[in-house]
CSV table of C-alpha atoms and ligand atoms in Angstrom, one decimal:
chain,number,residue,atom,x,y,z
X,1,MET,CA,0.3,47.6,-12.5
X,2,ASP,CA,0.5,46.7,-8.8
X,3,TYR,CA,3.4,44.5,-8.0
X,4,GLU,CA,2.7,44.4,-4.2
X,5,ILE,CA,2.0,41.0,-2.8
X,6,PRO,CA,-1.1,41.4,-0.5
X,7,GLU,CA,-0.2,41.7,3.2
X,8,SER,CA,-2.1,38.5,4.1
X,9,LEU,CA,0.0,36.5,1.6
X,10,ARG,CA,3.2,38.1,2.7
X,11,LEU,CA,2.5,37.0,6.3
X,12,MET,CA,1.8,33.5,5.1
X,13,GLN,CA,5.0,33.5,3.1
X,14,GLU,CA,7.0,34.6,6.2
X,15,THR,CA,5.4,31.9,8.3
X,16,ILE,CA,6.4,29.3,5.8
X,17,ARG,CA,9.9,30.7,5.5
X,18,ARG,CA,10.3,30.4,9.3
X,19,PHE,CA,8.8,26.9,9.3
X,20,VAL,CA,11.3,25.8,6.6
X,21,GLN,CA,14.2,27.2,8.5
X,22,LYS,CA,13.2,25.9,11.9
X,23,ASP,CA,11.5,22.6,11.2
X,24,LEU,CA,12.2,21.3,7.7
X,25,GLU,CA,15.7,22.2,6.7
X,26,PRO,CA,17.3,20.7,9.8
X,27,ILE,CA,15.9,17.2,8.8
X,28,SER,CA,16.2,17.6,5.0
X,29,GLN,CA,19.2,15.2,4.9
X,30,GLN,CA,17.5,12.7,7.3
X,31,VAL,CA,14.5,12.6,4.9
X,32,GLU,CA,16.9,11.9,2.0
X,33,GLU,CA,18.7,9.1,3.9
X,34,GLU,CA,15.6,7.5,5.4
X,35,ASP,CA,13.4,8.1,2.4
X,36,ARG,CA,10.5,9.1,4.6
X,37,ILE,CA,9.2,12.2,6.3
X,38,PRO,CA,8.7,11.8,10.1
X,39,GLU,CA,5.0,11.7,11.0
X,40,GLU,CA,5.4,14.5,13.6
X,41,VAL,CA,6.6,16.8,10.8
X,42,VAL,CA,3.6,15.8,8.6
X,43,GLN,CA,1.5,16.7,11.7
X,44,LYS,CA,3.1,20.1,11.9
X,45,MET,CA,2.2,20.7,8.2
X,46,ARG,CA,-1.4,19.8,9.1
X,47,ASP,CA,-1.4,22.2,12.0
X,48,LEU,CA,-0.2,25.0,9.7
X,49,GLY,CA,-3.1,24.3,7.3
X,50,LEU,CA,-0.7,23.3,4.5
X,51,PHE,CA,-3.0,20.5,3.3
X,52,GLY,CA,-5.8,23.0,2.6
X,53,LEU,CA,-4.0,25.8,0.8
X,54,ALA,CA,-6.2,25.6,-2.3
X,55,ILE,CA,-9.5,24.5,-0.7
X,56,PRO,CA,-12.2,27.1,0.1
X,57,GLU,CA,-12.7,28.2,3.7
X,58,GLU,CA,-16.2,26.7,3.8
X,59,TYR,CA,-14.5,23.3,3.6
X,60,GLY,CA,-11.9,24.2,6.2
X,61,GLY,CA,-9.1,25.2,3.8
X,62,LEU,CA,-7.1,28.4,3.6
X,63,ASN,CA,-8.3,29.4,0.1
X,64,LEU,CA,-5.1,31.2,-0.7
X,65,GLY,CA,-5.7,31.4,-4.4
X,66,THR,CA,-3.2,30.5,-7.1
X,67,LEU,CA,-0.7,33.3,-6.3
X,68,GLY,CA,-0.8,32.4,-2.6
X,69,GLU,CA,-0.3,28.8,-3.3
X,70,CYS,CA,2.6,29.6,-5.5
X,71,LEU,CA,4.2,31.7,-2.9
X,72,VAL,CA,4.0,28.9,-0.3
X,73,TYR,CA,5.5,26.4,-2.7
X,74,GLU,CA,8.3,28.7,-3.6
X,75,GLU,CA,9.3,28.8,0.1
X,76,LEU,CA,8.7,25.1,0.7
X,77,THR,CA,10.9,24.0,-2.2
X,78,LYS,CA,13.9,25.8,-0.7
X,79,THR,CA,14.5,22.7,1.3
X,80,ASN,CA,14.1,18.9,0.5
X,81,ALA,CA,11.5,18.7,-2.3
X,82,ALA,CA,9.8,15.8,-0.6
X,83,PHE,CA,8.1,18.1,1.9
X,84,ARG,CA,6.3,20.1,-0.9
X,85,SER,CA,5.4,16.8,-2.6
X,86,ARG,CA,3.7,15.5,0.5
X,87,ILE,CA,1.2,18.3,0.5
X,88,GLY,CA,1.3,19.3,-3.1
X,89,THR,CA,-0.5,16.4,-4.8
X,90,SER,CA,-3.2,16.5,-2.1
X,91,ASN,CA,-3.8,20.2,-2.6
X,92,GLY,CA,-3.4,20.1,-6.3
X,93,ILE,CA,-3.9,17.3,-8.8
X,94,GLY,CA,-5.3,14.9,-6.2
X,95,SER,CA,-8.2,17.0,-5.0
X,96,LEU,CA,-8.6,19.6,-7.7
X,97,GLY,CA,-10.9,17.5,-9.9
X,98,ILE,CA,-13.4,17.2,-7.0
X,99,LEU,CA,-13.1,21.0,-6.3
X,100,LEU,CA,-13.6,21.9,-10.0
X,101,ASP,CA,-16.1,19.3,-11.1
X,102,GLY,CA,-17.2,17.3,-8.0
X,103,THR,CA,-20.8,17.1,-6.9
X,104,GLU,CA,-21.9,19.0,-3.8
X,105,GLU,CA,-22.0,15.7,-1.9
X,106,GLN,CA,-18.4,14.8,-3.0
X,107,GLN,CA,-17.1,18.2,-2.0
X,108,GLN,CA,-18.9,18.0,1.4
X,109,LYS,CA,-17.5,14.5,2.0
X,110,TYR,CA,-14.0,14.8,0.8
X,111,LEU,CA,-12.7,18.4,0.9
X,112,PRO,CA,-12.8,18.9,4.7
X,113,ARG,CA,-10.9,15.7,5.3
X,114,ILE,CA,-8.3,16.7,2.6
X,115,ALA,CA,-8.0,20.3,3.9
X,116,SER,CA,-7.3,19.1,7.5
X,117,GLY,CA,-4.7,16.7,6.2
X,118,GLU,CA,-6.6,13.8,7.8
X,119,TRP,CA,-6.8,12.4,4.2
X,120,THR,CA,-4.2,12.6,1.5
X,121,ALA,CA,-5.3,12.6,-2.2
X,122,CYS,CA,-3.4,11.4,-5.2
X,123,PHE,CA,-3.9,11.6,-9.0
X,124,ALA,CA,-3.9,8.5,-11.1
X,125,LEU,CA,-3.6,9.1,-14.8
X,126,SER,CA,-0.2,7.7,-16.0
X,127,GLU,CA,0.1,4.2,-17.2
X,128,PRO,CA,2.8,2.2,-18.9
X,129,GLU,CA,1.2,2.9,-22.3
X,130,ALA,CA,0.0,6.4,-21.4
X,131,GLY,CA,2.6,8.9,-20.3
X,132,SER,CA,2.6,11.9,-22.6
X,133,ASP,CA,-0.2,10.3,-24.6
X,134,ALA,CA,-2.6,10.5,-21.7
X,135,GLY,CA,-5.6,9.7,-23.9
X,136,ASN,CA,-4.2,6.2,-24.5
X,137,ILE,CA,-5.0,4.9,-21.0
X,138,GLN,CA,-6.0,1.3,-20.9
X,139,THR,CA,-7.6,1.2,-17.4
X,140,ALA,CA,-11.3,0.6,-18.1
X,141,ALA,CA,-14.5,1.0,-16.2
X,142,VAL,CA,-17.4,-1.0,-17.4
X,143,ARG,CA,-20.9,-0.1,-16.3
X,144,GLU,CA,-23.1,-2.7,-14.7
X,145,GLY,CA,-26.3,-1.0,-13.6
X,146,ASP,CA,-25.5,1.5,-10.9
X,147,THR,CA,-21.9,0.3,-10.6
X,148,PHE,CA,-18.7,0.6,-12.6
X,149,VAL,CA,-16.2,-2.2,-12.6
X,150,LEU,CA,-12.7,-0.9,-12.7
X,151,ASN,CA,-9.7,-2.9,-14.1
X,152,GLY,CA,-6.2,-1.7,-14.9
X,153,ARG,CA,-2.9,-0.6,-13.5
X,154,LYS,CA,-1.5,2.9,-12.9
X,155,HIS,CA,2.1,3.8,-12.4
X,156,PHE,CA,4.3,6.7,-11.2
X,157,ILE,CA,1.6,7.8,-8.8
X,158,THR,CA,3.0,10.3,-6.4
X,159,ASN,CA,1.9,9.6,-2.8
X,160,GLY,CA,0.0,6.5,-3.9
X,161,ASP,CA,1.2,4.7,-0.8
X,162,VAL,CA,-0.1,7.3,1.7
X,163,ALA,CA,-3.2,8.3,-0.2
X,164,ASP,CA,-6.6,7.8,1.3
X,165,LEU,CA,-8.3,9.0,-1.9
X,166,ALA,CA,-7.3,8.7,-5.5
X,167,THR,CA,-8.6,10.6,-8.5
X,168,VAL,CA,-8.5,7.8,-11.1
X,169,LEU,CA,-9.0,8.2,-14.9
X,170,ALA,CA,-10.5,5.3,-16.7
X,171,VAL,CA,-11.9,4.6,-20.2
X,172,THR,CA,-15.7,4.2,-20.2
X,173,ASP,CA,-16.1,4.4,-24.0
X,174,LYS,CA,-13.2,3.1,-26.2
X,175,GLU,CA,-14.5,4.8,-29.3
X,176,LYS,CA,-14.8,8.3,-27.8
X,177,ARG,CA,-11.8,8.3,-25.5
X,178,THR,CA,-10.6,11.9,-24.9
X,179,ARG,CA,-13.9,13.3,-26.3
X,180,GLY,CA,-16.5,11.8,-24.1
X,181,GLY,CA,-15.0,8.4,-23.3
X,182,ILE,CA,-12.8,8.9,-20.3
X,183,THR,CA,-14.3,9.3,-16.8
X,184,ALA,CA,-12.7,10.5,-13.5
X,185,PHE,CA,-13.5,8.5,-10.4
X,186,ALA,CA,-12.9,9.2,-6.7
X,187,VAL,CA,-11.6,5.9,-5.3
X,188,GLU,CA,-11.2,5.5,-1.6
X,189,LYS,CA,-8.4,3.4,0.0
X,190,GLY,CA,-9.8,0.2,1.2
X,191,THR,CA,-12.3,-0.2,-1.7
X,192,PRO,CA,-12.2,-4.0,-2.5
X,193,GLY,CA,-10.1,-4.6,-5.6
X,194,PHE,CA,-8.0,-1.5,-5.1
X,195,THR,CA,-4.4,-2.1,-3.9
X,196,VAL,CA,-1.1,-0.3,-4.0
X,197,GLY,CA,1.6,-2.2,-6.0
X,198,THR,CA,5.3,-1.6,-6.1
X,199,ILE,CA,6.9,1.5,-4.7
X,200,GLU,CA,9.1,2.6,-7.7
X,201,ARG,CA,12.9,3.2,-7.3
X,202,LYS,CA,13.8,6.6,-8.5
X,203,MET,CA,16.9,8.8,-9.1
X,204,GLY,CA,15.8,11.4,-6.6
X,205,LEU,CA,12.9,12.9,-4.7
X,206,ARG,CA,13.6,10.5,-1.9
X,207,GLY,CA,11.0,10.9,0.9
X,208,SER,CA,8.2,11.1,-1.6
X,209,HIS,CA,7.1,7.8,-3.0
X,210,THR,CA,5.7,7.0,-6.4
X,211,CYS,CA,3.7,3.8,-6.8
X,212,GLU,CA,1.7,1.5,-8.9
X,213,LEU,CA,-2.0,1.4,-8.2
X,214,ILE,CA,-3.8,-1.8,-9.2
X,215,PHE,CA,-7.5,-2.1,-9.9
X,216,ASP,CA,-8.8,-5.7,-10.1
X,217,ASN,CA,-12.6,-5.9,-10.5
X,218,CYS,CA,-12.9,-2.8,-8.2
X,219,ARG,CA,-16.6,-2.0,-8.0
X,220,LEU,CA,-17.5,1.6,-7.7
X,221,PRO,CA,-21.0,3.1,-7.4
X,222,VAL,CA,-21.9,5.7,-10.0
X,223,ALA,CA,-21.8,8.2,-7.1
X,224,GLN,CA,-18.0,7.9,-7.2
X,225,VAL,CA,-17.9,9.4,-10.7
X,226,ILE,CA,-16.4,12.9,-10.1
X,227,GLY,CA,-19.3,15.2,-10.9
X,228,GLY,CA,-21.8,12.3,-10.9
X,229,GLU,CA,-23.9,10.9,-13.8
X,230,LYS,CA,-23.6,14.0,-16.0
X,231,MET,CA,-19.8,13.9,-15.9
X,232,ILE,CA,-19.5,10.3,-17.2
X,233,GLY,CA,-17.2,10.5,-20.2
X,234,GLN,CA,-16.0,14.1,-19.3
X,235,GLY,CA,-13.0,13.1,-17.2
X,236,PHE,CA,-10.3,13.9,-19.7
X,237,ARG,CA,-11.3,17.5,-19.7
X,238,THR,CA,-11.3,17.5,-15.9
X,239,ALA,CA,-7.8,16.0,-15.9
X,240,MET,CA,-6.5,18.6,-18.3
X,241,ARG,CA,-7.9,21.5,-16.3
X,242,VAL,CA,-6.4,19.9,-13.2
X,243,LEU,CA,-3.0,19.8,-15.0
X,244,ASP,CA,-3.2,23.4,-16.1
X,245,LYS,CA,-3.2,24.5,-12.5
X,246,GLY,CA,-0.6,21.8,-11.6
X,247,ARG,CA,1.7,23.1,-14.2
X,248,LEU,CA,1.6,26.6,-12.8
X,249,THR,CA,2.4,25.4,-9.3
X,250,MET,CA,5.2,23.2,-10.6
X,251,GLY,CA,6.7,26.5,-11.9
X,252,ALA,CA,6.7,27.8,-8.4
X,253,CYS,CA,8.4,24.7,-7.1
X,254,ALA,CA,11.2,25.0,-9.6
X,255,LEU,CA,11.6,28.7,-8.9
X,256,GLY,CA,12.0,28.1,-5.1
X,257,ALA,CA,14.6,25.5,-5.7
X,258,ALA,CA,16.5,27.7,-8.2
X,259,GLN,CA,16.4,30.6,-5.7
X,260,LYS,CA,17.9,28.4,-3.0
X,261,LEU,CA,20.6,27.2,-5.3
X,262,LEU,CA,21.5,30.8,-6.2
X,263,ASP,CA,21.6,31.8,-2.6
X,264,LEU,CA,23.9,28.9,-1.7
X,265,SER,CA,26.1,29.6,-4.7
X,266,VAL,CA,26.5,33.3,-3.9
X,267,ASP,CA,27.4,32.4,-0.3
X,268,TYR,CA,29.9,29.8,-1.4
X,269,ALA,CA,31.5,31.9,-4.1
X,270,LYS,CA,32.1,34.7,-1.5
X,271,GLN,CA,33.8,32.4,1.0
X,272,ARG,CA,35.6,29.9,-1.2
X,273,VAL,CA,39.1,31.0,-1.8
X,274,GLN,CA,41.2,29.9,-4.8
X,275,PHE,CA,44.3,31.6,-6.3
X,276,GLY,CA,44.3,33.8,-3.2
X,277,GLN,CA,40.9,35.3,-3.5
X,278,PRO,CA,37.2,34.5,-3.2
X,279,ILE,CA,36.0,32.8,-6.4
X,280,ALA,CA,33.2,35.4,-6.5
X,281,ARG,CA,35.8,37.9,-7.8
X,282,PHE,CA,36.4,35.8,-10.9
X,283,GLN,CA,34.5,36.9,-13.9
X,284,SER,CA,33.6,33.4,-15.1
X,285,VAL,CA,31.9,32.7,-11.7
X,286,GLN,CA,30.3,36.2,-11.8
X,287,ASN,CA,28.9,35.4,-15.2
X,288,MET,CA,27.2,32.2,-13.9
X,289,LEU,CA,25.7,34.0,-10.9
X,290,ALA,CA,24.5,36.8,-13.2
X,291,ASP,CA,22.8,34.4,-15.6
X,292,MET,CA,21.2,32.4,-12.7
X,293,GLY,CA,19.9,35.6,-11.1
X,294,THR,CA,18.5,37.0,-14.4
X,295,GLU,CA,16.7,33.8,-15.3
X,296,ILE,CA,15.2,33.5,-11.8
X,297,TYR,CA,14.0,37.1,-12.1
X,298,ALA,CA,12.3,36.4,-15.4
X,299,ALA,CA,10.8,33.2,-14.2
X,300,ARG,CA,9.3,34.9,-11.1
X,301,GLN,CA,7.7,37.6,-13.1
X,302,MET,CA,6.0,35.2,-15.5
X,303,LEU,CA,4.9,32.9,-12.7
X,304,TYR,CA,3.3,35.6,-10.6
X,305,HIS,CA,1.6,37.1,-13.7
X,306,ALA,CA,0.1,33.8,-14.8
X,307,ALA,CA,-1.0,33.0,-11.2
X,308,TRP,CA,-2.6,36.5,-11.0
X,309,LEU,CA,-4.3,35.9,-14.3
X,310,ARG,CA,-5.8,32.6,-13.1
X,311,ASP,CA,-7.0,34.3,-9.9
X,312,GLN,CA,-8.8,36.8,-12.1
X,313,GLY,CA,-10.7,33.9,-13.6
X,314,LYS,CA,-8.8,33.9,-16.9
X,315,THR,CA,-8.0,30.7,-18.8
X,316,VAL,CA,-4.3,30.1,-18.6
X,317,ILE,CA,-3.7,26.9,-20.6
X,318,LYS,CA,-0.9,28.5,-22.7
X,319,GLU,CA,0.5,30.5,-19.8
X,320,ALA,CA,0.6,27.6,-17.4
X,321,SER,CA,2.5,25.5,-20.0
X,322,MET,CA,4.9,28.4,-20.6
X,323,VAL,CA,5.5,28.7,-16.9
X,324,LYS,CA,6.1,25.0,-16.4
X,325,LEU,CA,8.4,24.9,-19.4
X,326,PHE,CA,10.5,28.0,-18.6
X,327,CYS,CA,10.7,27.6,-14.9
X,328,THR,CA,11.6,23.9,-14.8
X,329,GLU,CA,14.2,24.2,-17.7
X,330,MET,CA,15.6,27.3,-16.0
X,331,ALA,CA,15.9,25.6,-12.6
X,332,CYS,CA,17.8,22.7,-14.3
X,333,ARG,CA,20.2,25.2,-15.9
X,334,VAL,CA,20.7,26.9,-12.5
X,335,ALA,CA,21.3,23.6,-10.8
X,336,ASP,CA,23.9,22.7,-13.3
X,337,GLN,CA,25.7,26.1,-12.8
X,338,ALA,CA,25.4,25.7,-9.0
X,339,VAL,CA,27.2,22.3,-9.2
X,340,GLN,CA,29.9,24.0,-11.4
X,341,ILE,CA,30.4,26.8,-8.9
X,342,PHE,CA,30.7,24.4,-6.0
X,343,GLY,CA,33.1,22.3,-8.1
X,344,GLY,CA,33.9,18.9,-6.5
X,345,MET,CA,31.9,19.8,-3.5
X,346,GLY,CA,28.8,20.2,-5.7
X,347,TYR,CA,29.1,16.6,-6.6
X,348,MET,CA,29.3,15.4,-3.0
X,349,LYS,CA,26.5,14.1,-0.9
X,350,ASP,CA,27.7,16.2,2.0
X,351,LEU,CA,26.1,19.3,0.6
X,352,PRO,CA,22.5,19.7,-0.7
X,353,VAL,CA,23.5,20.9,-4.2
X,354,GLU,CA,23.7,17.4,-5.7
X,355,ARG,CA,20.3,16.5,-4.2
X,356,PHE,CA,18.7,19.6,-5.8
X,357,TYR,CA,20.4,18.7,-9.1
X,358,ARG,CA,18.9,15.2,-9.0
X,359,ASP,CA,15.5,16.2,-7.7
X,360,LEU,CA,15.1,19.0,-10.2
X,361,ARG,CA,15.6,16.7,-13.2
X,362,LEU,CA,12.2,15.2,-12.6
X,363,TYR,CA,10.5,18.6,-12.9
X,364,ARG,CA,11.0,18.6,-16.7
X,365,ILE,CA,9.2,15.3,-16.9
X,366,PHE,CA,6.3,15.0,-14.4
X,367,GLU,CA,3.0,16.8,-14.8
X,368,GLY,CA,3.8,17.0,-18.5
X,369,THR,CA,7.2,16.9,-20.1
X,370,SER,CA,8.8,20.0,-21.6
X,371,GLU,CA,8.0,18.6,-25.0
X,372,ILE,CA,4.3,18.3,-24.1
X,373,GLN,CA,4.3,21.9,-22.8
X,374,ARG,CA,5.7,23.1,-26.1
X,375,LEU,CA,3.0,21.1,-27.9
X,376,VAL,CA,0.3,22.7,-25.8
X,377,ILE,CA,1.8,26.2,-26.3
X,378,ALA,CA,2.2,25.8,-30.0
X,379,ARG,CA,-1.4,24.5,-30.3
X,380,GLU,CA,-2.7,27.5,-28.4
X,381,LEU,CA,-0.6,29.9,-30.4
X,382,THR,CA,-1.8,28.5,-33.8
X,383,ARG,CA,-5.5,28.0,-32.7
X,384,ASP,CA,-7.9,29.7,-35.1
U,1,LIG,N1,-8.8,22.4,-20.6
U,1,LIG,C1,-10.0,21.9,-21.0
U,1,LIG,N2,-10.1,21.0,-22.0
U,1,LIG,C2,-9.0,20.5,-22.6
U,1,LIG,C3,-7.7,20.9,-22.2
U,1,LIG,C4,-7.6,21.9,-21.2
U,1,LIG,N3,-6.4,22.3,-20.8
U,1,LIG,N4,-6.8,20.3,-23.0
U,1,LIG,C5,-7.6,19.4,-23.8
U,1,LIG,N5,-8.9,19.6,-23.5
U,1,LIG,C6,-10.0,19.0,-24.2
U,1,LIG,C7,-9.9,19.4,-25.7
U,1,LIG,O1,-10.6,20.7,-25.8
U,1,LIG,C8,-10.5,18.3,-26.4
U,1,LIG,O2,-11.9,18.4,-26.5
U,1,LIG,P1,-12.7,19.1,-27.7
U,1,LIG,O3,-12.1,18.6,-29.0
U,1,LIG,O4,-14.1,18.7,-27.5
U,1,LIG,O5,-12.5,20.5,-27.5
U,1,LIG,C9,-10.2,17.1,-25.6
U,1,LIG,O6,-9.8,17.6,-24.3
U,1,LIG,C10,-9.0,16.3,-26.2
U,1,LIG,O7,-7.9,17.2,-26.2
U,1,LIG,P2,-6.7,17.0,-27.2
U,1,LIG,O8,-7.2,16.8,-28.6
U,1,LIG,O9,-5.8,18.1,-27.0
U,1,LIG,O10,-6.1,15.6,-26.7
U,1,LIG,P3,-4.7,14.9,-27.1
U,1,LIG,O11,-4.9,13.4,-27.0
U,1,LIG,O12,-4.2,15.5,-28.3
U,1,LIG,O13,-3.8,15.2,-25.8
U,1,LIG,C11,-2.2,16.4,-24.5
U,1,LIG,C12,-3.5,16.4,-25.4
U,1,LIG,C13,-1.0,15.9,-25.2
U,1,LIG,C14,-2.0,17.9,-24.2
U,1,LIG,C15,-2.5,15.6,-23.2
U,1,LIG,O14,-2.5,14.2,-23.6
U,1,LIG,C16,-1.4,15.8,-22.2
U,1,LIG,O15,-1.5,16.8,-21.4
U,1,LIG,N6,-0.5,14.9,-22.0
U,1,LIG,C17,0.5,14.9,-20.9
U,1,LIG,C18,-0.1,14.2,-19.8
U,1,LIG,C19,0.6,14.6,-18.5
U,1,LIG,O16,0.9,15.7,-18.2
U,1,LIG,N7,1.0,13.6,-17.8
U,1,LIG,C20,1.7,13.8,-16.6
U,1,LIG,C21,1.3,12.8,-15.6
U,1,LIG,S1,-0.1,13.3,-14.7
U,1,LIG,S2,0.9,14.1,-13.2
């Protein structure tokens, strides 16, 4: 077994680490308070190529592979989670359908714009009646000649307000649904009948917006079906394959945040004095640090292994769900322990710990709840 991270990825990792320290961390609190990322920082992310991590070089991306992408996310999530979110949906679930199943024309048209960061992509699956039960979407696309007429309402769509392109899942055959009756469309901002609705109010992840997307007799040429005519009805499979990858990278995001919380906790425990000595000398605090470090170590090994498997071309449905489940649950336990080690200060908005605690709570929900991950894992384990 070779546990070395390739030199090129290590260099990328160091570049991102420096970028986080120099450009992102100093404004992490500002992003929290203003609920927005300054445009000049988004431009710096473009300049670093962060919008094209997963996109092949022929389309202007960095083509880092799954492991490379995970390493970048791990660094980026050591600061305000909104920064990763700004590029993550575009690199991941927003554009992956086009990368996996799009026609040559769609790839030529959209991937270079997404890779450069000129365009942001989002992924529109969730609806009020279709959260975990993704197959129950009500948004419908009815064919009229060479056009589909899209009607419905999506919600909780990350980056919906800044997206120039949305991967939208809609029912094209009510009887068949998940097996031949759901189609993925590439819908451009500005298409008549497509509007952004309410920006939803959330517990955390300020600086990254989730929105409603509304489709009101939105007419789309068949050419906007991701994958073209032959992919009509095949969108659920596309969405699930997109989510497999998304779930792996969510593991990396949770891991980065957990590592940051451990680092902060160790520093704090060494300098915080109570009863005449640093609290790091107390066994109860040591136990918490030891558990945090051990879980992070385990999470990192499974994440890198699953990412490596995917880069070898292996199917990682089960592993991706295991990574999402373990890493996000682990990070929430770590966040809880970090708040405990920081005590009253961990509950204060003056320090980043309480922000991590709130932001991480979402990780167990979006891109598939922990319960859905267990369902997928159990199905894969018991499959004949
Ligand atoms: N890769 C390829 N194909 C897949 C797949 C995957 N990972 N998962 C499912 N499919 C295919 C199945 O193979 C099946 O087709 P066949 O019977 O022809 O093989 C079809 O899709 C339907 O799958 P399934 O029967 O598993 O559908 P269910 O309705 O039972 O739903 C779950 C499956 C629960 C896993 C799905 O609805 C899900 O992931 N829900 C969570 C959605 C989510 O993560 N939402 C977050 C918001 S989006 S950021």
